[in-house]
mmCIF file of C-alpha atoms and ligand atoms in Angstrom:
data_model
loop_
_atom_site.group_PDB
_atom_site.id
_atom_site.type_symbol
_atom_site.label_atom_id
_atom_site.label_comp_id
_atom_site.label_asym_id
_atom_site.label_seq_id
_atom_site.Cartn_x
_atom_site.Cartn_y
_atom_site.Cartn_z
ATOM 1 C CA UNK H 1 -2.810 12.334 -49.934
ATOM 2 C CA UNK H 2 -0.126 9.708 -50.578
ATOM 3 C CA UNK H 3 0.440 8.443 -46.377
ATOM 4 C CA UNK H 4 3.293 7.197 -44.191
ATOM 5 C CA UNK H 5 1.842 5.220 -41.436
ATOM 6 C CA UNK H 6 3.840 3.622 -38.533
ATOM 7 C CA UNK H 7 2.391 0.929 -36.266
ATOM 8 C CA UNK H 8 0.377 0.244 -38.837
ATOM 9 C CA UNK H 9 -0.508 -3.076 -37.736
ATOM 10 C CA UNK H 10 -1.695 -1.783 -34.447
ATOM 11 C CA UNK H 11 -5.168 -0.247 -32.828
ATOM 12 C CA UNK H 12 -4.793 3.185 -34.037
ATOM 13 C CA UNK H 13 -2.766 2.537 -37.142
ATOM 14 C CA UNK H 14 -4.923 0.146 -38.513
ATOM 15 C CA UNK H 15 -7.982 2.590 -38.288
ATOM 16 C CA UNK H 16 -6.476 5.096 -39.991
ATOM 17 C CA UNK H 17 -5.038 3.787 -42.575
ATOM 18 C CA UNK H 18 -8.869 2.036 -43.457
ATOM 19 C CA UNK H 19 -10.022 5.886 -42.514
ATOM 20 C CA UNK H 20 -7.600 7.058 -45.329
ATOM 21 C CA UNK H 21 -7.933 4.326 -47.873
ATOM 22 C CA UNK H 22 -12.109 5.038 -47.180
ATOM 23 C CA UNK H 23 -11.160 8.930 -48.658
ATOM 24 C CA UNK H 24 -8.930 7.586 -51.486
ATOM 25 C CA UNK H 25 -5.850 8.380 -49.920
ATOM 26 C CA UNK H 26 -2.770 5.959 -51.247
ATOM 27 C CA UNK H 27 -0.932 4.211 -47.412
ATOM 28 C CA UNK H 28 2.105 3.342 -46.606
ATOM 29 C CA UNK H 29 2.069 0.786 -43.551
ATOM 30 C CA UNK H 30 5.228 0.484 -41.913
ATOM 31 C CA UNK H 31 5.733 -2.136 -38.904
ATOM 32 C CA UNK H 32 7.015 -5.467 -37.643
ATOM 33 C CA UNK H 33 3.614 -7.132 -38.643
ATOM 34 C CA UNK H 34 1.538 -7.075 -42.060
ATOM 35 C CA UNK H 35 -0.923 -4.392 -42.008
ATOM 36 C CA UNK H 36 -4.154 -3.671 -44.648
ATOM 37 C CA UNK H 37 -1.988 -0.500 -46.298
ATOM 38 C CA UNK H 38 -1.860 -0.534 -49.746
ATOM 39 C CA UNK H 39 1.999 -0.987 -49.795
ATOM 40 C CA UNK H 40 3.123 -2.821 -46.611
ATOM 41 C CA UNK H 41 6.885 -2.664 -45.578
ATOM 42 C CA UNK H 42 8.230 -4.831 -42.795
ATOM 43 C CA UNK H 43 10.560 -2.440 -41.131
ATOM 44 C CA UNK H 44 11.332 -2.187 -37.548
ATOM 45 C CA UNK H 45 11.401 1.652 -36.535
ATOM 46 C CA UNK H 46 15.422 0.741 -35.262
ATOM 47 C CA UNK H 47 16.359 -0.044 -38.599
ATOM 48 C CA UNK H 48 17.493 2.746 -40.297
ATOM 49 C CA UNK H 49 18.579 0.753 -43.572
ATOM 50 C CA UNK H 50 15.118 -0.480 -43.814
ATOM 51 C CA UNK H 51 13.155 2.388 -43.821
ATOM 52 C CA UNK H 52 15.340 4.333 -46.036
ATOM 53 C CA UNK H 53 14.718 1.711 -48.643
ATOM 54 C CA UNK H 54 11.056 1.903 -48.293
ATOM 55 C CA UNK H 55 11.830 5.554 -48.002
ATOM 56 C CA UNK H 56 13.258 5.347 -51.549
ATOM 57 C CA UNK H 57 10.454 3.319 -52.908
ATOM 58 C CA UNK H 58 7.587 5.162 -51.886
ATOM 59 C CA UNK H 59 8.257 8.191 -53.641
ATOM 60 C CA UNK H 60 6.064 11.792 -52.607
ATOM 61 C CA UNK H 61 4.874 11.505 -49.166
ATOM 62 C CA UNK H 62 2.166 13.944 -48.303
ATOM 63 C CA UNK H 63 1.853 12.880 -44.852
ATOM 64 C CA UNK H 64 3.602 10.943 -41.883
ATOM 65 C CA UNK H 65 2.132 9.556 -38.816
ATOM 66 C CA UNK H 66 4.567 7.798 -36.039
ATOM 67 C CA UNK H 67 1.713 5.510 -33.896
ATOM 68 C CA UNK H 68 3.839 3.064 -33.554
ATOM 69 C CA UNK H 69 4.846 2.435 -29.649
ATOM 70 C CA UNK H 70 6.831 0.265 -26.826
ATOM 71 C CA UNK H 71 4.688 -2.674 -26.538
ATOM 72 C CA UNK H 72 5.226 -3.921 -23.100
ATOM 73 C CA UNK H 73 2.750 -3.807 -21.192
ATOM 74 C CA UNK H 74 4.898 -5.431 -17.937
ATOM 75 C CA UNK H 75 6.210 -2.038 -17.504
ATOM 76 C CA UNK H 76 2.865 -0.576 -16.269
ATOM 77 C CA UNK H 77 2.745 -2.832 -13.603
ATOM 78 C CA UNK H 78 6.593 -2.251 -12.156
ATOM 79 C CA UNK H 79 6.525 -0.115 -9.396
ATOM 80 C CA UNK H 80 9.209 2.679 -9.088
ATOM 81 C CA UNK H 81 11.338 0.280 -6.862
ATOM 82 C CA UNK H 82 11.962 -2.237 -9.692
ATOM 83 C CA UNK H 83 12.379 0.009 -12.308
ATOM 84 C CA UNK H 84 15.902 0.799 -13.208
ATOM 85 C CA UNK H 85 17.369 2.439 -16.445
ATOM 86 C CA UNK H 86 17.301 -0.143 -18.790
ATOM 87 C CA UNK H 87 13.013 0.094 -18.913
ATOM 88 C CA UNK H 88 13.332 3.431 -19.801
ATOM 89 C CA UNK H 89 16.378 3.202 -22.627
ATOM 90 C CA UNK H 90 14.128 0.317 -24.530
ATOM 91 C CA UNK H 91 11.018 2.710 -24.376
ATOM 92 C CA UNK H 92 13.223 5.467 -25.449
ATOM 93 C CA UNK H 93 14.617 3.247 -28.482
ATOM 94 C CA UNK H 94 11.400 2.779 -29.625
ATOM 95 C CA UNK H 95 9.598 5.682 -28.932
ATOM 96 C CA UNK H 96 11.915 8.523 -29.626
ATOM 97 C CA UNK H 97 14.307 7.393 -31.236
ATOM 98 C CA UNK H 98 12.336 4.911 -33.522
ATOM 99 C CA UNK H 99 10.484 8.373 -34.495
ATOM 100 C CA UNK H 100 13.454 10.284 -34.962
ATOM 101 C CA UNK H 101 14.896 7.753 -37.482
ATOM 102 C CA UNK H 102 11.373 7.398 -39.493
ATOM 103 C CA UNK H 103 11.578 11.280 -40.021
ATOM 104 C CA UNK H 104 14.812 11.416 -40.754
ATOM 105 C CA UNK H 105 14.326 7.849 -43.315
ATOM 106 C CA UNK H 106 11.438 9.672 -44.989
ATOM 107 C CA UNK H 107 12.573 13.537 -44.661
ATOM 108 C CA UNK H 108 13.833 13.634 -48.935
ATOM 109 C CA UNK H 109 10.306 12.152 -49.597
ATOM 110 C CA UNK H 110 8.193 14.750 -47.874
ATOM 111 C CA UNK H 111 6.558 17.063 -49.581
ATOM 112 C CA UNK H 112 7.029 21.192 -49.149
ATOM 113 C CA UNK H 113 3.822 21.269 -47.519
ATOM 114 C CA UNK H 114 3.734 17.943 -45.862
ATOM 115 C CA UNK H 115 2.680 17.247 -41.958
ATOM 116 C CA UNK H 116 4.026 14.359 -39.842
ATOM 117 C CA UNK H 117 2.255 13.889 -36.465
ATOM 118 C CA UNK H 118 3.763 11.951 -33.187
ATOM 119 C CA UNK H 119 2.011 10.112 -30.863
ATOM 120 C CA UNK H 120 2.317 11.505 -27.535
ATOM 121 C CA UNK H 121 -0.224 10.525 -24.371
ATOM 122 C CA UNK H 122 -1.818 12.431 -21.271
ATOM 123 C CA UNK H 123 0.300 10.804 -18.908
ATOM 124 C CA UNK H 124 3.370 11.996 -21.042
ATOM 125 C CA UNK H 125 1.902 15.343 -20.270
ATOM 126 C CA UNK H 126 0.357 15.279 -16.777
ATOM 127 C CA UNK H 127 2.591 12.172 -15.532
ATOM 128 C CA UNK H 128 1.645 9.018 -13.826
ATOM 129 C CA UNK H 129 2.698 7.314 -10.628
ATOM 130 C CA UNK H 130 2.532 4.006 -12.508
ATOM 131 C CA UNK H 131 4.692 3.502 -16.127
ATOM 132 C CA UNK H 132 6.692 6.005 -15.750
ATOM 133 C CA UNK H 133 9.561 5.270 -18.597
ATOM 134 C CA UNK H 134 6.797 5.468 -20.642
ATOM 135 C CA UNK H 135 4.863 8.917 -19.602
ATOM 136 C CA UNK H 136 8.445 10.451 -19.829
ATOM 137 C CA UNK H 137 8.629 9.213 -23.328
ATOM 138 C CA UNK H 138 5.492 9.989 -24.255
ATOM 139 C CA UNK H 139 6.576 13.816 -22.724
ATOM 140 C CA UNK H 140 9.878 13.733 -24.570
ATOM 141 C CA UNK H 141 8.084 13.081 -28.006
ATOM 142 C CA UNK H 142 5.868 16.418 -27.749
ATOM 143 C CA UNK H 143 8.960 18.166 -27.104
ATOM 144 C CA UNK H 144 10.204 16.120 -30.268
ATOM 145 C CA UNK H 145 7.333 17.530 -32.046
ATOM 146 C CA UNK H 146 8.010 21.076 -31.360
ATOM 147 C CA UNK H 147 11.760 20.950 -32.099
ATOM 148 C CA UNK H 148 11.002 19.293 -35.738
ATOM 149 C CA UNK H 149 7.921 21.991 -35.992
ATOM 150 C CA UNK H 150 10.674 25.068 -35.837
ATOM 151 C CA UNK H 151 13.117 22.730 -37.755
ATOM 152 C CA UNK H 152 11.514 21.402 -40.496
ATOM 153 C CA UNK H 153 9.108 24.347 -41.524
ATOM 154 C CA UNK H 154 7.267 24.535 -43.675
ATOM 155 C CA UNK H 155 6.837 21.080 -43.197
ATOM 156 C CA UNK H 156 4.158 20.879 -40.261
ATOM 157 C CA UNK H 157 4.951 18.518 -37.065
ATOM 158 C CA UNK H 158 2.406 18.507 -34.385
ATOM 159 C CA UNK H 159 1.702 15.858 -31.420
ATOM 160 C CA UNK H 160 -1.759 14.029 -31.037
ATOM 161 C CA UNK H 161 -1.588 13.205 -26.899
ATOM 162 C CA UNK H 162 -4.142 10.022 -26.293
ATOM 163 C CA UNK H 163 -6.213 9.302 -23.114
ATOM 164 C CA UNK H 164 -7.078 5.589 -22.935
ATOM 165 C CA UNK H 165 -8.514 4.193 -25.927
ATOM 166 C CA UNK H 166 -9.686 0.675 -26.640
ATOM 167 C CA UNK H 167 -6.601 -0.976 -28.265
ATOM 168 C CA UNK H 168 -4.922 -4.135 -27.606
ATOM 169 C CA UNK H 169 -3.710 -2.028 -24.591
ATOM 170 C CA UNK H 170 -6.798 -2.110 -22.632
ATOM 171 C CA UNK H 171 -7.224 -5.817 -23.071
ATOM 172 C CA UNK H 172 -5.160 -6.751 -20.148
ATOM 173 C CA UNK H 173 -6.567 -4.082 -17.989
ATOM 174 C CA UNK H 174 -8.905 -5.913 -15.669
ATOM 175 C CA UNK H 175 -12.769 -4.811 -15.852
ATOM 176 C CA UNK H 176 -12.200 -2.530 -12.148
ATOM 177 C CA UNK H 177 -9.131 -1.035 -13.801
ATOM 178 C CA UNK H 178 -11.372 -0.299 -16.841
ATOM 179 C CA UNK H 179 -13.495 1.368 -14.778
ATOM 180 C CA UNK H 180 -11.307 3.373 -13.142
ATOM 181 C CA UNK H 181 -10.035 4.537 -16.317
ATOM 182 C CA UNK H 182 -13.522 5.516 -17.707
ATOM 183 C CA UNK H 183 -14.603 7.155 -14.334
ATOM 184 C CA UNK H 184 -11.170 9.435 -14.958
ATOM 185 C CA UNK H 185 -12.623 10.759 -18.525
ATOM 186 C CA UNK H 186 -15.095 13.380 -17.979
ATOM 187 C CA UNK H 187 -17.005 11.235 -21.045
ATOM 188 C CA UNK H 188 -16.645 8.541 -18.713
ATOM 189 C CA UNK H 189 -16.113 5.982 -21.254
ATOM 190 C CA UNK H 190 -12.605 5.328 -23.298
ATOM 191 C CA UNK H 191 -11.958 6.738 -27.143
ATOM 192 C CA UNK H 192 -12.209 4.141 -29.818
ATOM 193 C CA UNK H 193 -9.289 3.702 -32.518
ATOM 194 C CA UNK H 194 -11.496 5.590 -34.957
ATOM 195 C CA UNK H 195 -11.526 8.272 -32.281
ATOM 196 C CA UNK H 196 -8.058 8.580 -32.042
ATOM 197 C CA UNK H 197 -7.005 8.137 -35.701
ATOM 198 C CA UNK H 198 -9.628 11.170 -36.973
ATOM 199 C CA UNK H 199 -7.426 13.629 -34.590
ATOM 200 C CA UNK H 200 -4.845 12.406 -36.567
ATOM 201 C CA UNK H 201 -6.156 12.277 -39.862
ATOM 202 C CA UNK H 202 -7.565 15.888 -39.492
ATOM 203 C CA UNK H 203 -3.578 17.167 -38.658
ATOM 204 C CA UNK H 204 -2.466 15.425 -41.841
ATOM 205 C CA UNK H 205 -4.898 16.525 -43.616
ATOM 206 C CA UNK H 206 -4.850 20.212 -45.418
ATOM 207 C CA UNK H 207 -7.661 21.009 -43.378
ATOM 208 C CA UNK H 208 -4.910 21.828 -40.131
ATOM 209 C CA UNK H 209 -2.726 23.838 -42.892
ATOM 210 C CA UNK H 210 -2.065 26.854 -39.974
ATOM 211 C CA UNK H 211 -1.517 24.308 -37.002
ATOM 212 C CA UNK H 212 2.206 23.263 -36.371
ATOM 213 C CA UNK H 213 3.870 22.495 -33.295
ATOM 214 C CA UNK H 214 0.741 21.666 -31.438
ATOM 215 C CA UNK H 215 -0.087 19.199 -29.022
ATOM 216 C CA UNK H 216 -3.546 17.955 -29.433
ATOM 217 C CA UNK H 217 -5.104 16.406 -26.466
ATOM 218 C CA UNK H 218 -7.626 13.394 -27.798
ATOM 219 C CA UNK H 219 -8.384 12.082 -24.357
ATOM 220 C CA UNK H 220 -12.459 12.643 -23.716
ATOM 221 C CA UNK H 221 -11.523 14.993 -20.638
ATOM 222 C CA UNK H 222 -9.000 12.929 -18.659
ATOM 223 C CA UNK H 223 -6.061 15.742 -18.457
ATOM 224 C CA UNK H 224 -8.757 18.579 -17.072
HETATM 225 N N1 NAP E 1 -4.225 2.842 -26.757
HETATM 226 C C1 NAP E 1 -4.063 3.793 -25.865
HETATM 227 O O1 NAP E 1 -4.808 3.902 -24.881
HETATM 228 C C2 NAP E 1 -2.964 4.825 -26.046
HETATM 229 C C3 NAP E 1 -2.935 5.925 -25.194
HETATM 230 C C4 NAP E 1 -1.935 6.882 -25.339
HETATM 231 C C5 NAP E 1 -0.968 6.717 -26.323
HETATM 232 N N2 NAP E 1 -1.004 5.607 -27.126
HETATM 233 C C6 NAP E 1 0.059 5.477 -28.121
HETATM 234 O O2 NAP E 1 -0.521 5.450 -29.417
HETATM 235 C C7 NAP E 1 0.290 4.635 -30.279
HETATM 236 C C8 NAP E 1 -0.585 3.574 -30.912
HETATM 237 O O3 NAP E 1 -1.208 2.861 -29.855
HETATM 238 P P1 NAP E 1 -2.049 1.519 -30.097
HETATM 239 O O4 NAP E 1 -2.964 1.415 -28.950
HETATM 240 O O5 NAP E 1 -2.549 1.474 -31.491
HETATM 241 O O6 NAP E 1 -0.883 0.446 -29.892
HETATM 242 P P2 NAP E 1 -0.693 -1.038 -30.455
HETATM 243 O O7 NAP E 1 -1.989 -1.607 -30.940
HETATM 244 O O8 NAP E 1 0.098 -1.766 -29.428
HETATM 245 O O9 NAP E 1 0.231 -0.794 -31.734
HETATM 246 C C9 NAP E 1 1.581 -0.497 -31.571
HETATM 247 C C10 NAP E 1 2.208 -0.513 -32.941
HETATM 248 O O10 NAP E 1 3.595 -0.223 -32.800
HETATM 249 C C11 NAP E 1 4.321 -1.082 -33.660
HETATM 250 N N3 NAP E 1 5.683 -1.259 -33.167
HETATM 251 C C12 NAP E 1 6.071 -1.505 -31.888
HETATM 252 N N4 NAP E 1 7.400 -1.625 -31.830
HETATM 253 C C13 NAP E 1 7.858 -1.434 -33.111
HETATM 254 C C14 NAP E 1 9.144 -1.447 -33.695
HETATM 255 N N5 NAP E 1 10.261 -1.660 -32.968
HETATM 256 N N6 NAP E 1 9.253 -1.224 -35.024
HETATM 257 C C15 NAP E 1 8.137 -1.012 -35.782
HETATM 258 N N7 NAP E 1 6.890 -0.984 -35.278
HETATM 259 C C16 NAP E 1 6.769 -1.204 -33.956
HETATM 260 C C17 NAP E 1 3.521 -2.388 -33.613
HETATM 261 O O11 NAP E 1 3.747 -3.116 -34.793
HETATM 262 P P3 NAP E 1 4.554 -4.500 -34.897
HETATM 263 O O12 NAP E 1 4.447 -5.201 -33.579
HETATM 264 O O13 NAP E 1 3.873 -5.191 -36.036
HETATM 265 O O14 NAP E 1 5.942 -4.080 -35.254
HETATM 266 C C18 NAP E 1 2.093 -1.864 -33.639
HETATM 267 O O15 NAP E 1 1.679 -1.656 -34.965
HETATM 268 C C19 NAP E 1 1.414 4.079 -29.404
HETATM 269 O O16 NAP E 1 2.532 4.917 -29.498
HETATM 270 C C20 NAP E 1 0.832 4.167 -28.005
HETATM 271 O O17 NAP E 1 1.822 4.255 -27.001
HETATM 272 C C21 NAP E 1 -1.978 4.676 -27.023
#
């Protein structure tokens, strides 16, 4: 499969473009940061001129996965009294409509029978008390999904929702918050990157050729 891969320079970006590269699939990485794709573009997920140029170069894409994301973690931490509607328009900006513009950059490129996949999360589906701009983006982006599913088709769009995994996000969760975030799975540990990024490799791949519009929980238990 020739692969799209946003965030690319994150947790779960990085592992699967090394899981695809591993099968002999060609990666794109697209983010702010370098990445270990095989082509790397520099584009921020705002910049529409940017990634229609990479859009350009890149020629057949079989497959598109948005994991890039809002990277501040401060916003976690502000309770609903200090929160006003700025937080959520620059998680919005990145989230949904950074998405939005990578699927509409790379739409001429995709294949007939390609699949894209968004990053969603269980707190985007279940809510939270606590980051709240960000749960409500994370909701708004598997209602994204299912709008491109019924647009786009036969191009497949589905959702892969993520429980806590072990990224650079849980690195400045303290070891009790850890904890509490384990003892919420009903694995009771969290997902690793490689975890995450097989959900999504397995909905690019033409082994999820009847499954569009889906939201795929990936979160050892936490929603239930
Ligand atoms: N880890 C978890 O527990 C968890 C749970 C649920 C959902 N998720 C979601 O899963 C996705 C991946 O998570 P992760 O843990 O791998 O996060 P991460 O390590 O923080 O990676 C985030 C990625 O997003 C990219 N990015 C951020 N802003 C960007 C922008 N404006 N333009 C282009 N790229 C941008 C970053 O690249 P640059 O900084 O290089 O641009 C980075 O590659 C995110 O959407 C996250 O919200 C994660």
């Amino acid at each position: 499969m020739r692969l799209v891969v946003t965030g690319a320079s994150g947790g779960i970006g990085a592992a699967l473009v090394r899981i695809a590269k591993s099968r002999g699939d060609f990666t794109v990485g697209i983010s702010r940061r370098p990445s270990e794709a095989d082509v790397h573009r520099n584009c921020d997920v705002l910049d529409l001129h940017c990634l229609r140029k990479a859009a350009a170069e890149v020629g057949r894409v079989d497959g598109l996965a948005l994991l890039h994301g809002h990277g501040d973690p401060g916003l976690w931490v502000k309770p609903i009294s200090e929160l006003d509607g700025d937080d959520f328009l620059d998680v919005f900006r990145v989230d949904m409509v950074g998405s939005f513009n990578v699927v509409k950059a790379f739409l001429p490129a995709l294949s007939r029978d390609a699949s894209v996949v968004l990053v969603s999360s269980t707190p985007g589906l279940v809510g939270d008390s606590y980051g709240i701009p960000y749960a409500a983006a994370k909701g708004a982006l598997a209602a994204l999904a299912r709008s491109l599913a019924k647009a786009l088709a036969p191009v497949r769009v589905n959702a892969v929702a993520f429980g806590p995994i072990a990224t650079r996000w849980t690195t400045w969760i303290s070891e009790e918050g850890l904890e509490g975030f384990r003892g919420r799975t009903l694995l009771k540990r969290l997902g690793s990157p490689e975890e995450a990024a097989e959900a999504v490799y397995w909905l690019l791949s033409p082994a999820s050729s009847y499954v569009t519009g889906h939201v795929l929980i990936v979160d050892g238990g936490e929603s239930l």
